[in-house]
Amino acid sequence: MGWGDLGVFGQPSKETPNLDAMAAQGMLLPNFYTANPLCSPSRAALLTGRLPVRNGFYTTNARARNAYTPQEIVGGISKDEILLPRMLKEKGYVSKIVGKWHLGHRPQYLPLENGFDEWFGAPNCHFGPYNNSNRPNIPVYNNTEMVGRYYEEFMIDRKTGESNLTQIYLMEGLDFIERQYQAQRPFFLYWAPDATHAPVYASKHFLGKSQRGRYGDAVMELDYSVGKILSWLKLLSIDQNTLVFFTSDNGAALTSGPHESGSNGPFLCGKETTFEGGMREPAIAWWPGRIKEGTVNFQLANVMDLYVTSLALAGISPPSNRTLDGIDLTPVLLKQLHTHPNRPIFYYRGDELMAVRLGQYKAHYWTWSNSWQEFKKGINFCPGQEVPGVTTHDQKEHTMQPLIFHLGQDPGEKFPISVLTKEYQDVLSRISPIVDQHKKSLVPGVPQLNMCDVAVMNWAPAGCEKLGKCLKVPKSQPWKCDWPH
Amino acid sequence: MGWGDLGVFGQPSKETPNLDAMAAQGMLLPNFYTANPLCSPSRAALLTGRLPVRNGFYTTNARARNAYTPQEIVGGISKDEILLPRMLKEKGYVSKIVGKWHLGHRPQYLPLENGFDEWFGAPNCHFGPYNNSNRPNIPVYNNTEMVGRYYEEFMIDRKTGESNLTQIYLMEGLDFIERQYQAQRPFFLYWAPDATHAPVYASKHFLGKSQRGRYGDAVMELDYSVGKILSWLKLLSIDQNTLVFFTSDNGAALTSGPHESGSNGPFLCGKETTFEGGMREPAIAWWPGRIKEGTVNFQLANVMDLYVTSLALAGISPPSNRTLDGIDLTPVLLKQLHTHPNRPIFYYRGDELMAVRLGQYKAHYWTWSNSWQEFKKGINFCPGQEVPGVTTHDQKEHTMQPLIFHLGQDPGEKFPISVLTKEYQDVLSRISPIVDQHKKSLVPGVPQLNMCDVAVMNWAPAGCEKLGKCLKVPKSQPWKCDWPH
Ligand SMILES: [Ca+2]
Ligand SMILES: [Ca+2]
């Protein structure tokens, strides 16, 4: 989902009354970022508090390539990483993930092996295949065992876009909250529906309701669901004791055409890119009685901060034996401070530091939308947008003289500041040491997204026997995955 | 100012707390349009309730050219037009314009000749000249006489952008309101500041305050001023008896670079064009006790509706001897209805009907950003944006097969609907008769913006003698004005 997909962030059809109300009752963070313009690495960063280049969610098969966890991926989240639910156990938190996991689908990588107590959802994304001939349909798990597969027990009608998955996910979330409330246990719910990902789906009640087409229908259903969760917390009178944070894992994909594309508002390009459209995210923090209502905070922040902030709020010391990339947002959320004015945002694509934001300035060290080869095939990450020398189809290096934009004056990254100005030189002299320090001290994790193999696919997930849904596992034939962009 | 310049419409720096609050206390109209992507014709349409092609605010010197009222223009608003303040007199309304007039600067065209009772402001835009050598500096009028000139008595510091004009305009507005309140007279205030027009200015208190640079400073000062006006109405306890409508005359100009450009949010291109960025406007209606707070209405509406609506609210019959292009928005504003689902929006550029919107669909009959000649000189009305076949640099005709977009699904006008679809044929069959009927019945007014002459400039405006500010009028040398885009 994109920054511009919420009414409160300027979506012209204003179809997110619950999220808009959540912002009115809480804090809006217009400068909030993901850690990567793609799902798996972004989610890995959220749950580890570390950049994908540290936690291993990247590839070295080629420079600056986005990589994720399709079915043929061999790797997943490393056992060396300490995920947020594991940390939260220290203070007795019970954790559940509802929806898409995306940190690896082989048994050792699944949520319950990594600190979560419960899971209802799928290990991979819900797009194809739509039958099991060459690749198995994605399994849906209830905790440690599959309970069916997408397009089989869990229908998504490819023609109408109808699916009740978001409603199922909503019920799973509400039920989890209620059980923890009854048991008076502290809890962490990671509610991660994927309805806005192509093929976009919504349940019958929402289909056709939006001015925006099917994508808007899905957004409306997500908005409705968030509203239900918030009112559930109020009904149980635990709203004043619960921080709710809404965000997305990457900017809206713009390649899917008008029916299935979201909006990145005034920002450049979308998912897969390190322009603002790919990495600036909608973000709302809600905590009645603790977060002042109707506030806006311009602190530069990102998903990794949620790891550190959650630990701070739970009174748990963060792991001391590793670099964390998040900061504690407690003063921002609870005291409306802007405590980290010099906190940089790093924009990575795979193993390459593409850009850095400091204050209002963003310096691009590399620019790339996608390859000429893909672009000529019609794959366009910036449809209708073209900024000469910026949305390049070659991996263009600017490391000696980065392209610098003032994002306050030029949120669309259209007017690079002239290198001849004092402003440029001043900014560069402030950003350069930060980049040098970052690169010098960076110890990349072992890349987990390099190898692929048909044998690792979801042929026979745990629980398949009971259901009679085990498929024959083909012979292992590993290869280096190809990541085109 | 552009659709995307308000926080409530998605401006990332969220610097319009007063306008955002105005929306929260009133009604937001996300589908509100101007009548022309340029100032003079747009303002003429607002005050006459008629399209520029009817009220004469266009040129026939070349096809589809934007024209306005610079100093060398001979024409102005025709005596045959009945402006809103003239109509309102029937019920005893006192009317004042504060700020830019732009309907002609020769004596017969000025506000007090056209129904206004009071005026404080300038007949033309505040950009150059900056001395009186080749062209006189623009006079500032208090009612019928000039009281000084821009860059002389009324300073705009071209280097710092400092000017207290908006504050002067605010005081003029508040004073007018108070006097009518004291006299218990109904009133119409047309408050038309021009601070966001290049060269953008703001007063000292606001300079440097915005995250967006000088343009943002000016927006913040306008926002502050609107807030002051609203709280003034409340203080005088006439807020429940006063409709306040906020909008702009055209989309943000994008040619001025990052320091002086506004934002059109997710829309295509800007001022001068008939894409959404040029003509969709921010719009907020406010009337405590009458307009329900926090409402959003998607009725397609435009500035000409304000003429008809104002008359309806004042209980005055509209003139019956002419075609009006506005509709009565009373049911929309007061009853939250969407009463005119089949009401079209016409997008004109000069004398050419470029596009028509009906419901969610917009059909482009002609596309043009600007000429190759201008574009190659660096004049770009769509910087960073390029939609092949849409943002054309030739005047491209599509009258036989219009380009059709679904603005709900594709607000950025990037994905024309395939002519081979049933959707396209259905839409075309609904729009075509509307266009045919419109063209057949249209009687264009006498074009007022064809002739130019240096002799008509503001050399010796009324009142110049008293001030010793009369300049020598050169010999008349009329020519056909050149309108490049
Ligand atoms: Ca995603
Ligand atoms: Ca204007």
mmCIF file of C-alpha atoms in Angstrom, chain A residues 121-439:
data_model
loop_
_atom_site.group_PDB
_atom_site.id
_atom_site.type_symbol
_atom_site.label_atom_id
_atom_site.label_comp_id
_atom_site.label_asym_id
_atom_site.label_seq_id
_atom_site.Cartn_x
_atom_site.Cartn_y
_atom_site.Cartn_z
ATOM 1 C CA GLY A 121 -1.804 -17.222 7.488
ATOM 2 C CA ALA A 122 0.506 -18.081 4.649
ATOM 3 C CA PRO A 123 4.274 -18.300 4.361
ATOM 4 C CA ASN A 124 4.388 -16.737 0.878
ATOM 5 C CA CYS A 125 2.459 -14.250 -1.165
ATOM 6 C CA HIS A 126 -0.936 -15.216 -2.540
ATOM 7 C CA PHE A 127 -0.205 -14.659 -6.209
ATOM 8 C CA GLY A 128 0.004 -17.682 -8.502
ATOM 9 C CA PRO A 129 0.203 -20.528 -9.149
ATOM 10 C CA TYR A 130 -3.456 -21.278 -9.495
ATOM 11 C CA ASN A 131 -3.051 -25.014 -9.692
ATOM 12 C CA ASN A 132 -0.472 -27.458 -8.381
ATOM 13 C CA SER A 133 0.997 -28.767 -11.635
ATOM 14 C CA ASN A 134 4.366 -26.975 -11.755
ATOM 15 C CA ARG A 135 4.331 -25.249 -8.397
ATOM 16 C CA PRO A 136 2.167 -26.027 -5.398
ATOM 17 C CA ASN A 137 -0.506 -23.567 -4.376
ATOM 18 C CA ILE A 138 0.520 -21.650 -1.257
ATOM 19 C CA PRO A 139 -0.522 -23.358 1.999
ATOM 20 C CA VAL A 140 -2.440 -21.574 4.726
ATOM 21 C CA TYR A 141 -1.235 -22.465 8.213
ATOM 22 C CA ASN A 142 -2.981 -22.537 11.523
ATOM 23 C CA ASN A 143 0.009 -22.510 13.880
ATOM 24 C CA THR A 144 2.345 -25.388 12.918
ATOM 25 C CA GLU A 145 0.168 -27.140 10.377
ATOM 26 C CA MET A 146 -1.389 -26.305 7.085
ATOM 27 C CA VAL A 147 -5.171 -26.159 6.976
ATOM 28 C CA GLY A 148 -5.565 -25.782 3.228
ATOM 29 C CA ARG A 149 -4.177 -24.005 0.193
ATOM 30 C CA TYR A 150 -4.940 -20.754 -1.567
ATOM 31 C CA TYR A 151 -7.236 -21.219 -4.561
ATOM 32 C CA GLU A 152 -8.375 -24.532 -3.057
ATOM 33 C CA GLU A 153 -9.743 -24.387 0.522
ATOM 34 C CA PHE A 154 -9.054 -20.632 0.670
ATOM 35 C CA MET A 155 -10.639 -19.184 -2.418
ATOM 36 C CA ILE A 156 -9.656 -16.074 -4.239
ATOM 37 C CA ASP A 157 -11.835 -15.751 -7.305
ATOM 38 C CA ARG A 158 -9.431 -14.594 -9.965
ATOM 39 C CA LYS A 159 -12.196 -13.245 -12.143
ATOM 40 C CA THR A 160 -14.277 -11.312 -9.627
ATOM 41 C CA GLY A 161 -11.517 -10.765 -7.052
ATOM 42 C CA GLU A 162 -13.781 -12.109 -4.347
ATOM 43 C CA SER A 163 -12.214 -13.635 -1.263
ATOM 44 C CA ASN A 164 -13.154 -13.579 2.383
ATOM 45 C CA LEU A 165 -9.532 -13.881 3.522
ATOM 46 C CA THR A 166 -9.387 -10.427 5.101
ATOM 47 C CA GLN A 167 -12.501 -11.247 7.099
ATOM 48 C CA ILE A 168 -10.930 -14.513 8.250
ATOM 49 C CA TYR A 169 -7.778 -12.620 9.221
ATOM 50 C CA LEU A 170 -9.867 -10.058 11.067
ATOM 51 C CA MET A 171 -11.664 -12.740 13.085
ATOM 52 C CA GLU A 172 -8.342 -14.397 13.903
ATOM 53 C CA GLY A 173 -7.030 -11.072 15.170
ATOM 54 C CA LEU A 174 -10.087 -10.193 17.245
ATOM 55 C CA ASP A 175 -10.217 -13.688 18.721
ATOM 56 C CA PHE A 176 -6.555 -13.537 19.723
ATOM 57 C CA ILE A 177 -7.035 -10.156 21.382
ATOM 58 C CA GLU A 178 -10.043 -11.382 23.314
ATOM 59 C CA ARG A 179 -8.268 -14.504 24.574
ATOM 60 C CA GLN A 180 -5.321 -12.477 25.860
ATOM 61 C CA TYR A 181 -7.730 -10.037 27.442
ATOM 62 C CA GLN A 182 -9.544 -12.889 29.217
ATOM 63 C CA ALA A 183 -6.243 -14.366 30.413
ATOM 64 C CA GLN A 184 -4.932 -10.876 31.310
ATOM 65 C CA ARG A 185 -1.753 -11.542 29.368
ATOM 66 C CA PRO A 186 0.239 -8.839 27.579
ATOM 67 C CA PHE A 187 0.227 -9.478 23.846
ATOM 68 C CA PHE A 188 1.760 -8.591 20.492
ATOM 69 C CA LEU A 189 -0.449 -8.962 17.422
ATOM 70 C CA TYR A 190 1.272 -8.662 14.075
ATOM 71 C CA TRP A 191 -1.731 -8.277 11.763
ATOM 72 C CA ALA A 192 -0.411 -8.581 8.218
ATOM 73 C CA PRO A 193 -3.155 -8.992 5.618
ATOM 74 C CA ASP A 194 -2.153 -8.917 1.965
ATOM 75 C CA ALA A 195 -5.365 -8.013 0.133
ATOM 76 C CA THR A 196 -3.862 -5.035 -1.736
ATOM 77 C CA HIS A 197 -1.162 -7.184 -3.308
ATOM 78 C CA ALA A 198 -1.935 -8.345 -6.857
ATOM 79 C CA PRO A 199 -4.095 -10.299 -7.485
ATOM 80 C CA VAL A 200 -6.050 -7.835 -5.362
ATOM 81 C CA TYR A 201 -9.052 -9.238 -3.533
ATOM 82 C CA ALA A 202 -11.912 -8.170 -1.268
ATOM 83 C CA SER A 203 -14.891 -9.871 0.254
ATOM 84 C CA LYS A 204 -18.325 -9.690 -1.342
ATOM 85 C CA HIS A 205 -19.540 -6.836 0.834
ATOM 86 C CA PHE A 206 -16.702 -4.567 -0.335
ATOM 87 C CA LEU A 207 -16.432 -5.559 -4.006
ATOM 88 C CA GLY A 208 -17.528 -2.712 -6.245
ATOM 89 C CA LYS A 209 -17.867 -0.289 -3.327
ATOM 90 C CA SER A 210 -14.862 1.894 -4.084
ATOM 91 C CA GLN A 211 -14.523 4.724 -6.576
ATOM 92 C CA ARG A 212 -11.071 3.297 -7.225
ATOM 93 C CA GLY A 213 -11.931 -0.165 -8.472
ATOM 94 C CA ARG A 214 -10.824 -3.433 -6.942
ATOM 95 C CA TYR A 215 -7.740 -1.988 -5.293
ATOM 96 C CA GLY A 216 -9.915 0.578 -3.553
ATOM 97 C CA ASP A 217 -12.326 -2.170 -2.490
ATOM 98 C CA ALA A 218 -9.422 -3.964 -0.803
ATOM 99 C CA VAL A 219 -8.274 -0.751 0.875
ATOM 100 C CA MET A 220 -11.810 -0.153 2.150
ATOM 101 C CA GLU A 221 -11.914 -3.634 3.643
ATOM 102 C CA LEU A 222 -8.541 -3.118 5.345
ATOM 103 C CA ASP A 223 -9.772 0.223 6.643
ATOM 104 C CA TYR A 224 -12.938 -1.404 7.961
ATOM 105 C CA SER A 225 -10.884 -4.121 9.640
ATOM 106 C CA VAL A 226 -8.548 -1.689 11.372
ATOM 107 C CA GLY A 227 -11.625 0.154 12.600
ATOM 108 C CA LYS A 228 -12.992 -3.116 14.001
ATOM 109 C CA ILE A 229 -9.734 -3.858 15.796
ATOM 110 C CA LEU A 230 -9.651 -0.397 17.378
ATOM 111 C CA SER A 231 -13.260 -0.569 18.512
ATOM 112 C CA TRP A 232 -12.632 -4.085 19.854
ATOM 113 C CA LEU A 233 -9.831 -2.713 22.025
ATOM 114 C CA LYS A 234 -12.167 0.024 23.259
ATOM 115 C CA LEU A 235 -14.949 -2.446 23.944
ATOM 116 C CA LEU A 236 -12.597 -4.548 26.042
ATOM 117 C CA SER A 237 -11.362 -1.351 27.732
ATOM 118 C CA ILE A 238 -7.754 -2.123 26.878
ATOM 119 C CA ASP A 239 -7.345 0.722 24.375
ATOM 120 C CA GLN A 240 -5.526 2.876 26.914
ATOM 121 C CA ASN A 241 -3.120 0.013 27.432
ATOM 122 C CA THR A 242 -2.426 -0.854 23.804
ATOM 123 C CA LEU A 243 -0.223 0.826 21.214
ATOM 124 C CA VAL A 244 -1.537 0.291 17.692
ATOM 125 C CA PHE A 245 0.691 1.172 14.769
ATOM 126 C CA PHE A 246 -0.478 1.162 11.163
ATOM 127 C CA THR A 247 1.991 1.065 8.280
ATOM 128 C CA SER A 248 2.858 -0.822 5.111
ATOM 129 C CA ASP A 249 5.859 -2.818 3.943
ATOM 130 C CA ASN A 250 6.506 -0.923 0.717
ATOM 131 C CA GLY A 251 5.124 1.768 -1.517
ATOM 132 C CA ALA A 252 2.271 0.955 -3.861
ATOM 133 C CA ALA A 253 3.128 -1.168 -6.865
ATOM 134 C CA LEU A 254 2.458 0.909 -9.948
ATOM 135 C CA THR A 255 3.092 -1.813 -12.501
ATOM 136 C CA SER A 256 -0.267 -3.481 -12.082
ATOM 137 C CA GLY A 257 -2.293 -0.947 -14.100
ATOM 138 C CA PRO A 258 -5.231 1.144 -12.965
ATOM 139 C CA HIS A 259 -7.336 -1.655 -11.459
ATOM 140 C CA GLU A 260 -4.764 -3.077 -9.097
ATOM 141 C CA SER A 261 -2.398 -0.153 -8.474
ATOM 142 C CA GLY A 262 -2.267 1.995 -5.397
ATOM 143 C CA SER A 263 -1.186 5.580 -4.926
ATOM 144 C CA ASN A 264 2.067 7.020 -3.668
ATOM 145 C CA GLY A 265 0.605 10.518 -3.543
ATOM 146 C CA PRO A 266 3.016 13.195 -4.737
ATOM 147 C CA PHE A 267 6.040 10.915 -4.534
ATOM 148 C CA LEU A 268 8.196 9.530 -7.326
ATOM 149 C CA CYS A 269 7.780 5.969 -8.625
ATOM 150 C CA GLY A 270 6.742 3.061 -6.429
ATOM 151 C CA LYS A 271 7.496 -0.405 -5.097
ATOM 152 C CA GLU A 272 10.877 -1.876 -6.134
ATOM 153 C CA THR A 273 12.533 1.568 -6.228
ATOM 154 C CA THR A 274 14.388 3.680 -3.684
ATOM 155 C CA PHE A 275 12.577 6.834 -4.710
ATOM 156 C CA GLU A 276 10.124 8.183 -2.160
ATOM 157 C CA GLY A 277 7.220 6.356 -3.769
ATOM 158 C CA GLY A 278 8.903 3.055 -3.032
ATOM 159 C CA MET A 279 9.818 3.593 0.587
ATOM 160 C CA ARG A 280 7.823 6.393 2.237
ATOM 161 C CA GLU A 281 4.902 4.737 4.018
ATOM 162 C CA PRO A 282 1.608 5.737 5.562
ATOM 163 C CA ALA A 283 2.074 5.633 9.336
ATOM 164 C CA ILE A 284 -0.320 6.216 12.200
ATOM 165 C CA ALA A 285 0.314 5.615 15.898
ATOM 166 C CA TRP A 286 -2.717 5.237 18.191
ATOM 167 C CA TRP A 287 -2.830 4.913 21.935
ATOM 168 C CA PRO A 288 -5.677 6.775 23.638
ATOM 169 C CA GLY A 289 -4.553 8.550 26.779
ATOM 170 C CA ARG A 290 -0.873 8.160 25.936
ATOM 171 C CA ILE A 291 -0.477 9.519 22.399
ATOM 172 C CA LYS A 292 -1.974 12.974 22.066
ATOM 173 C CA GLU A 293 -4.856 13.024 19.620
ATOM 174 C CA GLY A 294 -4.631 14.836 16.304
ATOM 175 C CA THR A 295 -0.862 15.268 16.372
ATOM 176 C CA VAL A 296 1.570 15.205 13.467
ATOM 177 C CA ASN A 297 5.243 14.442 14.020
ATOM 178 C CA PHE A 298 7.863 14.952 11.332
ATOM 179 C CA GLN A 299 10.564 12.821 12.955
ATOM 180 C CA LEU A 300 12.278 10.690 10.316
ATOM 181 C CA ALA A 301 11.423 7.190 11.401
ATOM 182 C CA ASN A 302 11.224 3.668 10.029
ATOM 183 C CA VAL A 303 9.927 0.152 10.632
ATOM 184 C CA MET A 304 13.061 -0.844 12.529
ATOM 185 C CA ASP A 305 12.223 1.788 15.125
ATOM 186 C CA LEU A 306 9.111 -0.196 15.957
ATOM 187 C CA TYR A 307 11.315 -3.038 17.225
ATOM 188 C CA VAL A 308 13.308 -0.783 19.542
ATOM 189 C CA THR A 309 10.256 1.226 20.589
ATOM 190 C CA SER A 310 8.249 -1.887 21.429
ATOM 191 C CA LEU A 311 11.053 -3.171 23.655
ATOM 192 C CA ALA A 312 11.367 0.210 25.361
ATOM 193 C CA LEU A 313 7.645 0.300 26.080
ATOM 194 C CA ALA A 314 7.712 -3.272 27.398
ATOM 195 C CA GLY A 315 10.682 -2.443 29.621
ATOM 196 C CA ILE A 316 12.995 -4.901 27.906
ATOM 197 C CA SER A 317 16.651 -4.157 27.120
ATOM 198 C CA PRO A 318 17.412 -4.600 23.427
ATOM 199 C CA PRO A 319 19.932 -7.298 22.488
ATOM 200 C CA SER A 320 23.407 -5.897 23.163
ATOM 201 C CA ASN A 321 25.439 -8.187 20.943
ATOM 202 C CA ARG A 322 24.400 -6.744 17.568
ATOM 203 C CA THR A 323 23.827 -3.526 15.715
ATOM 204 C CA LEU A 324 20.231 -2.370 15.705
ATOM 205 C CA ASP A 325 19.132 0.141 13.083
ATOM 206 C CA GLY A 326 16.040 1.355 14.902
ATOM 207 C CA ILE A 327 15.743 4.132 17.450
ATOM 208 C CA ASP A 328 13.398 4.475 20.400
ATOM 209 C CA LEU A 329 10.415 6.552 19.293
ATOM 210 C CA THR A 330 8.928 6.750 22.796
ATOM 211 C CA PRO A 331 9.661 10.495 23.197
ATOM 212 C CA VAL A 332 8.218 11.132 19.730
ATOM 213 C CA LEU A 333 5.026 9.199 20.370
ATOM 214 C CA LEU A 334 4.389 10.066 23.994
ATOM 215 C CA LYS A 335 5.874 13.545 24.304
ATOM 216 C CA GLN A 336 5.498 14.857 20.730
ATOM 217 C CA LEU A 337 9.221 15.534 20.586
ATOM 218 C CA HIS A 338 11.385 15.487 17.504
ATOM 219 C CA THR A 339 14.344 14.112 19.373
ATOM 220 C CA HIS A 340 16.526 12.830 16.572
ATOM 221 C CA PRO A 341 16.920 15.635 14.029
ATOM 222 C CA ASN A 342 20.139 14.126 12.669
ATOM 223 C CA ARG A 343 18.897 10.604 12.331
ATOM 224 C CA PRO A 344 19.560 9.354 8.782
ATOM 225 C CA ILE A 345 17.357 7.109 6.667
ATOM 226 C CA PHE A 346 19.208 4.568 4.522
ATOM 227 C CA TYR A 347 17.640 3.449 1.263
ATOM 228 C CA TYR A 348 18.939 0.061 0.209
ATOM 229 C CA ARG A 349 18.230 -2.030 -2.793
ATOM 230 C CA GLY A 350 19.691 -5.467 -2.111
ATOM 231 C CA ASP A 351 23.324 -4.978 -1.129
ATOM 232 C CA GLU A 352 23.671 -1.427 -2.402
ATOM 233 C CA LEU A 353 23.157 1.768 -0.440
ATOM 234 C CA MET A 354 21.236 3.695 -3.062
ATOM 235 C CA ALA A 355 20.387 6.860 -1.129
ATOM 236 C CA VAL A 356 20.477 8.539 2.279
ATOM 237 C CA ARG A 357 18.074 11.061 3.793
ATOM 238 C CA LEU A 358 19.212 13.506 6.438
ATOM 239 C CA GLY A 359 16.722 16.129 7.590
ATOM 240 C CA GLN A 360 14.986 17.445 4.501
ATOM 241 C CA TYR A 361 17.776 16.369 2.173
ATOM 242 C CA LYS A 362 18.077 13.138 0.258
ATOM 243 C CA ALA A 363 21.261 12.176 -1.554
ATOM 244 C CA HIS A 364 21.098 9.512 -4.265
ATOM 245 C CA TYR A 365 24.367 7.617 -4.682
ATOM 246 C CA TRP A 366 22.846 5.307 -7.240
ATOM 247 C CA THR A 367 19.706 5.726 -9.322
ATOM 248 C CA TRP A 368 17.811 2.945 -11.059
ATOM 249 C CA SER A 369 14.205 2.256 -11.859
ATOM 250 C CA ASN A 370 14.618 -0.962 -13.812
ATOM 251 C CA SER A 371 16.627 -2.271 -16.756
ATOM 252 C CA TRP A 372 16.062 -1.165 -20.326
ATOM 253 C CA GLN A 373 15.369 -4.791 -21.102
ATOM 254 C CA GLU A 374 12.466 -4.968 -18.649
ATOM 255 C CA PHE A 375 11.295 -1.461 -19.462
ATOM 256 C CA LYS A 376 11.060 -2.322 -23.148
ATOM 257 C CA LYS A 377 8.949 -5.329 -22.207
ATOM 258 C CA GLY A 378 6.470 -2.927 -20.603
ATOM 259 C CA ILE A 379 7.505 -3.280 -16.961
ATOM 260 C CA ASN A 380 7.463 0.261 -15.640
ATOM 261 C CA PHE A 381 7.982 1.133 -11.974
ATOM 262 C CA CYS A 382 7.298 4.828 -12.663
ATOM 263 C CA PRO A 383 4.402 4.930 -15.132
ATOM 264 C CA GLY A 384 3.697 8.450 -16.348
ATOM 265 C CA GLN A 385 6.741 9.735 -14.515
ATOM 266 C CA GLU A 386 10.133 10.421 -15.948
ATOM 267 C CA VAL A 387 12.758 12.639 -14.418
ATOM 268 C CA PRO A 388 15.771 12.816 -16.739
ATOM 269 C CA GLY A 389 18.936 11.558 -15.050
ATOM 270 C CA VAL A 390 16.932 10.371 -12.031
ATOM 271 C CA THR A 391 14.535 7.601 -13.072
ATOM 272 C CA THR A 392 17.357 5.946 -14.979
ATOM 273 C CA HIS A 393 17.151 2.580 -16.691
ATOM 274 C CA ASP A 394 20.863 2.001 -16.214
ATOM 275 C CA GLN A 395 22.255 1.562 -12.750
ATOM 276 C CA LYS A 396 23.696 5.033 -12.694
ATOM 277 C CA GLU A 397 26.461 5.766 -10.225
ATOM 278 C CA HIS A 398 26.586 9.151 -8.509
ATOM 279 C CA THR A 399 28.853 8.205 -5.620
ATOM 280 C CA MET A 400 31.362 10.962 -6.388
ATOM 281 C CA GLN A 401 28.659 13.571 -6.782
ATOM 282 C CA PRO A 402 25.317 12.417 -5.397
ATOM 283 C CA LEU A 403 22.065 13.838 -6.692
ATOM 284 C CA ILE A 404 20.656 15.844 -3.806
ATOM 285 C CA PHE A 405 16.995 16.844 -3.371
ATOM 286 C CA HIS A 406 15.234 18.955 -0.750
ATOM 287 C CA LEU A 407 12.227 16.770 0.017
ATOM 288 C CA GLY A 408 10.303 19.550 1.732
ATOM 289 C CA GLN A 409 10.412 21.793 -1.316
ATOM 290 C CA ASP A 410 10.539 18.992 -3.831
ATOM 291 C CA PRO A 411 8.846 15.857 -2.498
ATOM 292 C CA GLY A 412 8.611 14.460 -6.032
ATOM 293 C CA GLU A 413 12.430 14.363 -6.500
ATOM 294 C CA LYS A 414 12.281 16.360 -9.703
ATOM 295 C CA PHE A 415 14.738 19.196 -9.184
ATOM 296 C CA PRO A 416 18.251 18.138 -8.107
ATOM 297 C CA ILE A 417 20.034 20.918 -6.251
ATOM 298 C CA SER A 418 22.852 22.362 -8.344
ATOM 299 C CA VAL A 419 26.271 21.078 -7.297
ATOM 300 C CA LEU A 420 27.549 24.621 -7.697
ATOM 301 C CA THR A 421 25.507 25.952 -4.776
ATOM 302 C CA LYS A 422 26.656 26.428 -1.204
ATOM 303 C CA GLU A 423 23.532 24.531 -0.155
ATOM 304 C CA TYR A 424 24.739 21.442 -2.038
ATOM 305 C CA GLN A 425 28.212 21.609 -0.586
ATOM 306 C CA ASP A 426 26.898 22.141 2.948
ATOM 307 C CA VAL A 427 24.528 19.212 2.702
ATOM 308 C CA LEU A 428 27.140 16.949 1.173
ATOM 309 C CA SER A 429 29.609 17.809 3.914
ATOM 310 C CA ARG A 430 27.032 16.765 6.509
ATOM 311 C CA ILE A 431 25.888 13.581 4.760
ATOM 312 C CA SER A 432 29.283 12.273 3.599
ATOM 313 C CA PRO A 433 30.700 11.446 7.047
ATOM 314 C CA ILE A 434 27.463 9.658 7.943
ATOM 315 C CA VAL A 435 27.693 7.533 4.822
ATOM 316 C CA ASP A 436 31.395 6.858 5.369
ATOM 317 C CA GLN A 437 30.790 5.834 8.953
ATOM 318 C CA HIS A 438 27.847 3.648 7.992
ATOM 319 C CA LYS A 439 29.783 1.843 5.272
#
